Every structure is written in C-alpha cells, then in structure tokens.
Short mmCIF file of C-alpha atoms in Angstrom, two decimals:
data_model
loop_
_atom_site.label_atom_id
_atom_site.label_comp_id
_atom_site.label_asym_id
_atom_site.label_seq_id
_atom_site.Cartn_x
_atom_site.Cartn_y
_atom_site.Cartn_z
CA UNK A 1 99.58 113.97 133.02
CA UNK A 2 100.65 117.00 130.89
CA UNK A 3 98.54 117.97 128.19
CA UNK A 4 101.29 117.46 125.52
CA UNK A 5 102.01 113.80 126.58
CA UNK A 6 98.52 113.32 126.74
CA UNK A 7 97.67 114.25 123.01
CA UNK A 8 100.77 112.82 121.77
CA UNK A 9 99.64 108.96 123.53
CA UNK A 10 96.09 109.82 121.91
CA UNK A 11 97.66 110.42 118.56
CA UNK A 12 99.87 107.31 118.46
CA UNK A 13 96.83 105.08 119.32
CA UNK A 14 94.55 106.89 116.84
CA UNK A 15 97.16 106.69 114.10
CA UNK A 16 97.39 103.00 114.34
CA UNK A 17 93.81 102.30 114.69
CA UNK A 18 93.10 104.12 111.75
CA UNK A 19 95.82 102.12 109.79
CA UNK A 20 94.50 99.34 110.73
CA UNK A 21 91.23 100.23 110.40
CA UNK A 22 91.79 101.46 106.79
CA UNK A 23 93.26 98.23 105.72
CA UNK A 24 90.57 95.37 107.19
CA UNK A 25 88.03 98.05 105.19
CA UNK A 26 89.33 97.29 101.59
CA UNK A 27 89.34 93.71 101.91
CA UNK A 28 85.11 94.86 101.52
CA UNK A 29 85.73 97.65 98.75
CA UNK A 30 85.88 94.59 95.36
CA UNK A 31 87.95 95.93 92.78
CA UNK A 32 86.51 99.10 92.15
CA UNK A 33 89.09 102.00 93.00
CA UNK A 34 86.39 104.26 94.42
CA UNK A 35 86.51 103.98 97.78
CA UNK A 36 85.01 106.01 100.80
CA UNK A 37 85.37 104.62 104.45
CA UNK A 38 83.91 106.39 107.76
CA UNK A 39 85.56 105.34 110.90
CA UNK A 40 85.01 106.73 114.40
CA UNK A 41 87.51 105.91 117.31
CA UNK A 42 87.76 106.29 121.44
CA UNK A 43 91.12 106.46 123.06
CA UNK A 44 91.18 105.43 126.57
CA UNK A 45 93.71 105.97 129.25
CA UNK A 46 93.65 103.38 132.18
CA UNK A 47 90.23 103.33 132.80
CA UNK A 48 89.36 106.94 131.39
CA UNK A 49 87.63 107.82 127.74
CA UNK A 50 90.50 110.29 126.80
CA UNK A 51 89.19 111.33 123.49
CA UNK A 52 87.98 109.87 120.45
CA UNK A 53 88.41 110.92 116.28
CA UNK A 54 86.28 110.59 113.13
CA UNK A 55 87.89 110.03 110.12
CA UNK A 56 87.18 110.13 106.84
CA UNK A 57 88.98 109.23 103.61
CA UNK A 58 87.67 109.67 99.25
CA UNK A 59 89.81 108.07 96.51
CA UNK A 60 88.85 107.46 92.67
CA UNK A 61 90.87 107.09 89.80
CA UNK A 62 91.54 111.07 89.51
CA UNK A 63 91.35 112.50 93.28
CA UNK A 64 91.24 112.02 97.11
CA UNK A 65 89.90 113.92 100.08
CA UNK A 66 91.00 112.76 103.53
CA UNK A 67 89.15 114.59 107.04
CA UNK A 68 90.15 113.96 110.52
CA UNK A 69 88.63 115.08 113.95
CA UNK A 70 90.50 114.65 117.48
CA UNK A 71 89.30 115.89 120.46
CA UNK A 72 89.62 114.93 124.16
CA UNK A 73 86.24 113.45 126.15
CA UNK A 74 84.93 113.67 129.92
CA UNK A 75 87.57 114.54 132.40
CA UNK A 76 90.54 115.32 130.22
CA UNK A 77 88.39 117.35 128.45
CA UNK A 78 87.78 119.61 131.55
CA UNK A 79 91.47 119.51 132.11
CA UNK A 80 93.52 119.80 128.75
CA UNK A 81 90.99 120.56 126.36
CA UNK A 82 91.83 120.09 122.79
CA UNK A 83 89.70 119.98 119.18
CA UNK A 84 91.55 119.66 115.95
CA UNK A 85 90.56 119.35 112.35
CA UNK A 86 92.26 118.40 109.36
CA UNK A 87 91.41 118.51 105.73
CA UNK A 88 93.61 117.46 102.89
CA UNK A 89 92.18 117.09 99.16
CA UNK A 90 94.14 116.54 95.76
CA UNK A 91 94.51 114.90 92.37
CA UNK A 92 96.04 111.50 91.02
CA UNK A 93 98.14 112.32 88.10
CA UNK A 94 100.55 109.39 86.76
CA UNK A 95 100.02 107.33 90.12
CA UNK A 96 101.36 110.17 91.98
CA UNK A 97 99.18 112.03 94.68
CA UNK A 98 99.35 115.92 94.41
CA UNK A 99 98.45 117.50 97.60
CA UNK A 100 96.00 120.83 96.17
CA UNK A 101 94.73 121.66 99.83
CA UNK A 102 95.61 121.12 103.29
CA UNK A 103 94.43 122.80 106.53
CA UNK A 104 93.86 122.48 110.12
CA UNK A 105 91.93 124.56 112.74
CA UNK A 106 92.91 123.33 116.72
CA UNK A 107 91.76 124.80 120.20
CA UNK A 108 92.57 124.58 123.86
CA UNK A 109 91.65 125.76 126.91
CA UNK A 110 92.92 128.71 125.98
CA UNK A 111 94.55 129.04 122.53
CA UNK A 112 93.23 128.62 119.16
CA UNK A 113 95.06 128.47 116.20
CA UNK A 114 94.99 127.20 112.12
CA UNK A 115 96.86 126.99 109.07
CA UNK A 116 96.34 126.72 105.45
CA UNK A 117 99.21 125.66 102.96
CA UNK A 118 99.49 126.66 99.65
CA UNK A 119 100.19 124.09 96.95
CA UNK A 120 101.94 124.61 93.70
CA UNK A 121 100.22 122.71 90.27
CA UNK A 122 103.44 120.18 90.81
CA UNK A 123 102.03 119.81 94.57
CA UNK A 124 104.59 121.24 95.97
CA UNK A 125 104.22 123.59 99.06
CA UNK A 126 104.88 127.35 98.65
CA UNK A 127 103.34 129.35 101.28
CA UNK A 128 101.70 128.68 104.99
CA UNK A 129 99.22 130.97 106.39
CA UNK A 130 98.82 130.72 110.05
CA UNK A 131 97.08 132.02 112.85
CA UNK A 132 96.93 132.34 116.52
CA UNK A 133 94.62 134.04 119.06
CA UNK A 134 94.20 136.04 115.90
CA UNK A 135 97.34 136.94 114.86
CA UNK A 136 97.70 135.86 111.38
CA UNK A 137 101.82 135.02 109.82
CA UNK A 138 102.59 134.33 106.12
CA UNK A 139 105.45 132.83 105.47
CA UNK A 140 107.10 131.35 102.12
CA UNK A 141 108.35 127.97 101.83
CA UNK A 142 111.49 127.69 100.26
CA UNK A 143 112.48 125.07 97.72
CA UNK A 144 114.67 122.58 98.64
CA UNK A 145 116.22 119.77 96.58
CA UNK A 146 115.12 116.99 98.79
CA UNK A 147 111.16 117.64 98.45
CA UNK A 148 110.44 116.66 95.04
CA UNK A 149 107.93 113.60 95.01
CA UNK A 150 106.83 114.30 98.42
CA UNK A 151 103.32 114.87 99.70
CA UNK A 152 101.51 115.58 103.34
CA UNK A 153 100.96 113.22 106.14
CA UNK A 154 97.24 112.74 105.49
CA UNK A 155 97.85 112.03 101.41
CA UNK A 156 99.97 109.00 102.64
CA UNK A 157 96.88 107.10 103.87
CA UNK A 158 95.56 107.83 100.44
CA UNK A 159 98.06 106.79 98.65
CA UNK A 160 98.67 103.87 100.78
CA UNK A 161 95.15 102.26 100.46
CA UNK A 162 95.42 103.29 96.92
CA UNK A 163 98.30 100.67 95.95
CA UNK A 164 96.51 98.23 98.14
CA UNK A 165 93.42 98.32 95.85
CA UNK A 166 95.63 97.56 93.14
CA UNK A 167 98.52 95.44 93.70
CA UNK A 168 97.42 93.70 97.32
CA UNK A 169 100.45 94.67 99.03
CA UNK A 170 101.08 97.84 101.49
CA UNK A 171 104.38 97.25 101.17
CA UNK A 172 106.26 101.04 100.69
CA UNK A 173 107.88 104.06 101.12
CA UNK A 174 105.97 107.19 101.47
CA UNK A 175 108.27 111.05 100.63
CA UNK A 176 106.74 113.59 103.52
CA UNK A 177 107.11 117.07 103.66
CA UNK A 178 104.96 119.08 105.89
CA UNK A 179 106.64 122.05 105.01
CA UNK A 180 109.47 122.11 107.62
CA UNK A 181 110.55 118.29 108.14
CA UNK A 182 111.25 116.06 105.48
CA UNK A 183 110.65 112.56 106.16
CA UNK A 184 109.92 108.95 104.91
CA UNK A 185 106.63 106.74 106.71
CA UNK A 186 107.42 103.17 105.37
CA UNK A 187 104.86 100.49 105.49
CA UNK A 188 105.77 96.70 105.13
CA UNK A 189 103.36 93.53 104.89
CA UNK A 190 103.74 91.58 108.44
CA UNK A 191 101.79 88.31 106.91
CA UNK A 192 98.25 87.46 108.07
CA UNK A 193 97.57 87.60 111.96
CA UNK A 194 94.64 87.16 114.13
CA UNK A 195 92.55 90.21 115.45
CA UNK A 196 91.25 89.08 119.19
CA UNK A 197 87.40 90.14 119.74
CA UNK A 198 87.44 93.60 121.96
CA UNK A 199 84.31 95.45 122.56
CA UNK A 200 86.39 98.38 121.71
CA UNK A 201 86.35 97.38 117.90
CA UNK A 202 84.35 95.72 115.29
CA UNK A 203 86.72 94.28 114.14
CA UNK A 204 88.38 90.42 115.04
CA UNK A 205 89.41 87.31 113.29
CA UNK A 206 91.27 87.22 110.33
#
C-alpha cells in the first residue's frame, strides 16, 4: 500500500471518529458553553495498528483552540512514516469564528515540512509561510470574492459543536478556505441511532 493511500484511509477514519466522538461528548458538557474534550484514536488496517491521533478542542463564549496529532504505529511506521501536527486558535465575535492562528509541522521518512498562515483582524487569510527540508517560501494570498465568511478546516469542528451547545441541532453549512480551495463541509441531523459495543471505543448505546 502506497504511503499516500495509506494516510488518506487513516484520515477519513480519524475524521469521522472524531465527529462522532465530538458529538456523544456534549450530550455530558450541561449547558455551559465552555467546553474542553480530549480524545485519543487508533486506526487499524486489516489486522494492523496503522496509526492513531490525539485531539484536542477549547471553546467559551469569546474563543477556541483546536490541536490534532496523526502519526502512523508499528509496521507502517517502519515503512511510510508520517507525524503531523495541527494547531488552530481564534475568537467568537457575533457568532462568527475568526481563525487568528493556524499551523502545521509534518515528517516522513525523509521530508519534513510546516506552514504558518497569517490571518487578517476580519480572519481572513493573507500570507502562508512554508517550509521544506529547510527551504522556507512566502507567498501572499490574494483576495477573492468568494472567501468572505469562511474559516479553516479545524475552526469547523469548533464552530460545529458550538451551535450544538446551543440550539441541539448540527444541522449546517460550514464556508472553508484553506487558502487555495474554497469549499463548503455540510453537516445534517440523521435522527437517533444505536452505537454497537466495540472494544475499539467507549462509546455504545444510544
């Protein structure tokens, strides 16, 4: 299995168990909008432990902070090595999430390489800063009409558990720019449904 394939299937799986993970956790959280959840994950492929991820996520009534930590385990990581971290961190002005910070550091086998995006005060992106094997590139984002409102991938689980604190519904459509694709992740309440027990997860029943 090619390493690309391989951290694309571990980032699918992640992804959703975090969603999910995110929204059992706030059914604990009361009414209070300060909220601060831990979760840790494994990612197995047939019989393998692939990788795992730690993620973290910080909302009150003025900011967030979300972390995230993927990395491959055991045998794939002998084989396609790879450790990533992300950090994203803003302010809540007029219900609107405005990213302030957002980075990432990665490594392979044999690459390493980061970036750090600069925000304006409207939390709109105006310059990357990236490296690679230690060659650093600026570049400037340009302004496009189609941007305004949006925020970064990690600010959407923010602002997702956010509106479930208040209004009990996940129902919505989230404005993503990570500062070449513009794009909409849309969430939408599927009823209630029954989590079978897997030693795998804490988490079963209703």
């Amino acid at each position: 299995m090619q390493f690309s394939k391989l951290f694309l299937r571990m980032k699918d799986i992640l992804t959703k168990k975090a969603i999910a993970a995110i929204i059992i956790s706030l059914f604990w959280t009361g009414n209070s909008f300060a909220v601060s959840v831990k979760h840790h994950f494994d990612s197995t492929v047939g019989i393998f432990n692939a990788g795992g991820a730690d993620f973290t996520y910080e909302v009150d009534t003025a900011k967030y902070a979300v972390h995230s930590h993927l990395y491959t385990m055991g045998m794939f990581d002998t084989l396609y090595r790879f450790i990533a971290r992300y950090a994203t961190s803003g302010r809540i002005e007029k219900n609107q999430m405005k990213t302030e910070h957002y980075s990432y550091e990665a490594q392979s086998r044999f690459s390493k390489w980061s970036k750090k995006v600069l925000y304006s005060t409207e939390g709109l992106p105006l310059k990357s800063i990236s490296t690679k094997n230690g060659k650093m590139r600026e570049k400037l984002i340009k302004t496009r009409d189609d941007i305004g409102g949006t925020t970064d991938l990690q600010s959407v689980f923010a602002a997702m558990a956010r509106q479930y604190l208040q209004t009990g519904s996940c129902k919505s459509v989230r404005k993503v720019f990570d500062s070449k694709r513009r794009y909409n992740v849309i969430f939408d309440d599927l009823g209630v449904d029954w989590l079978e027990k897997d030693e795998r997860s804490p988490y079963f029943g209703r």
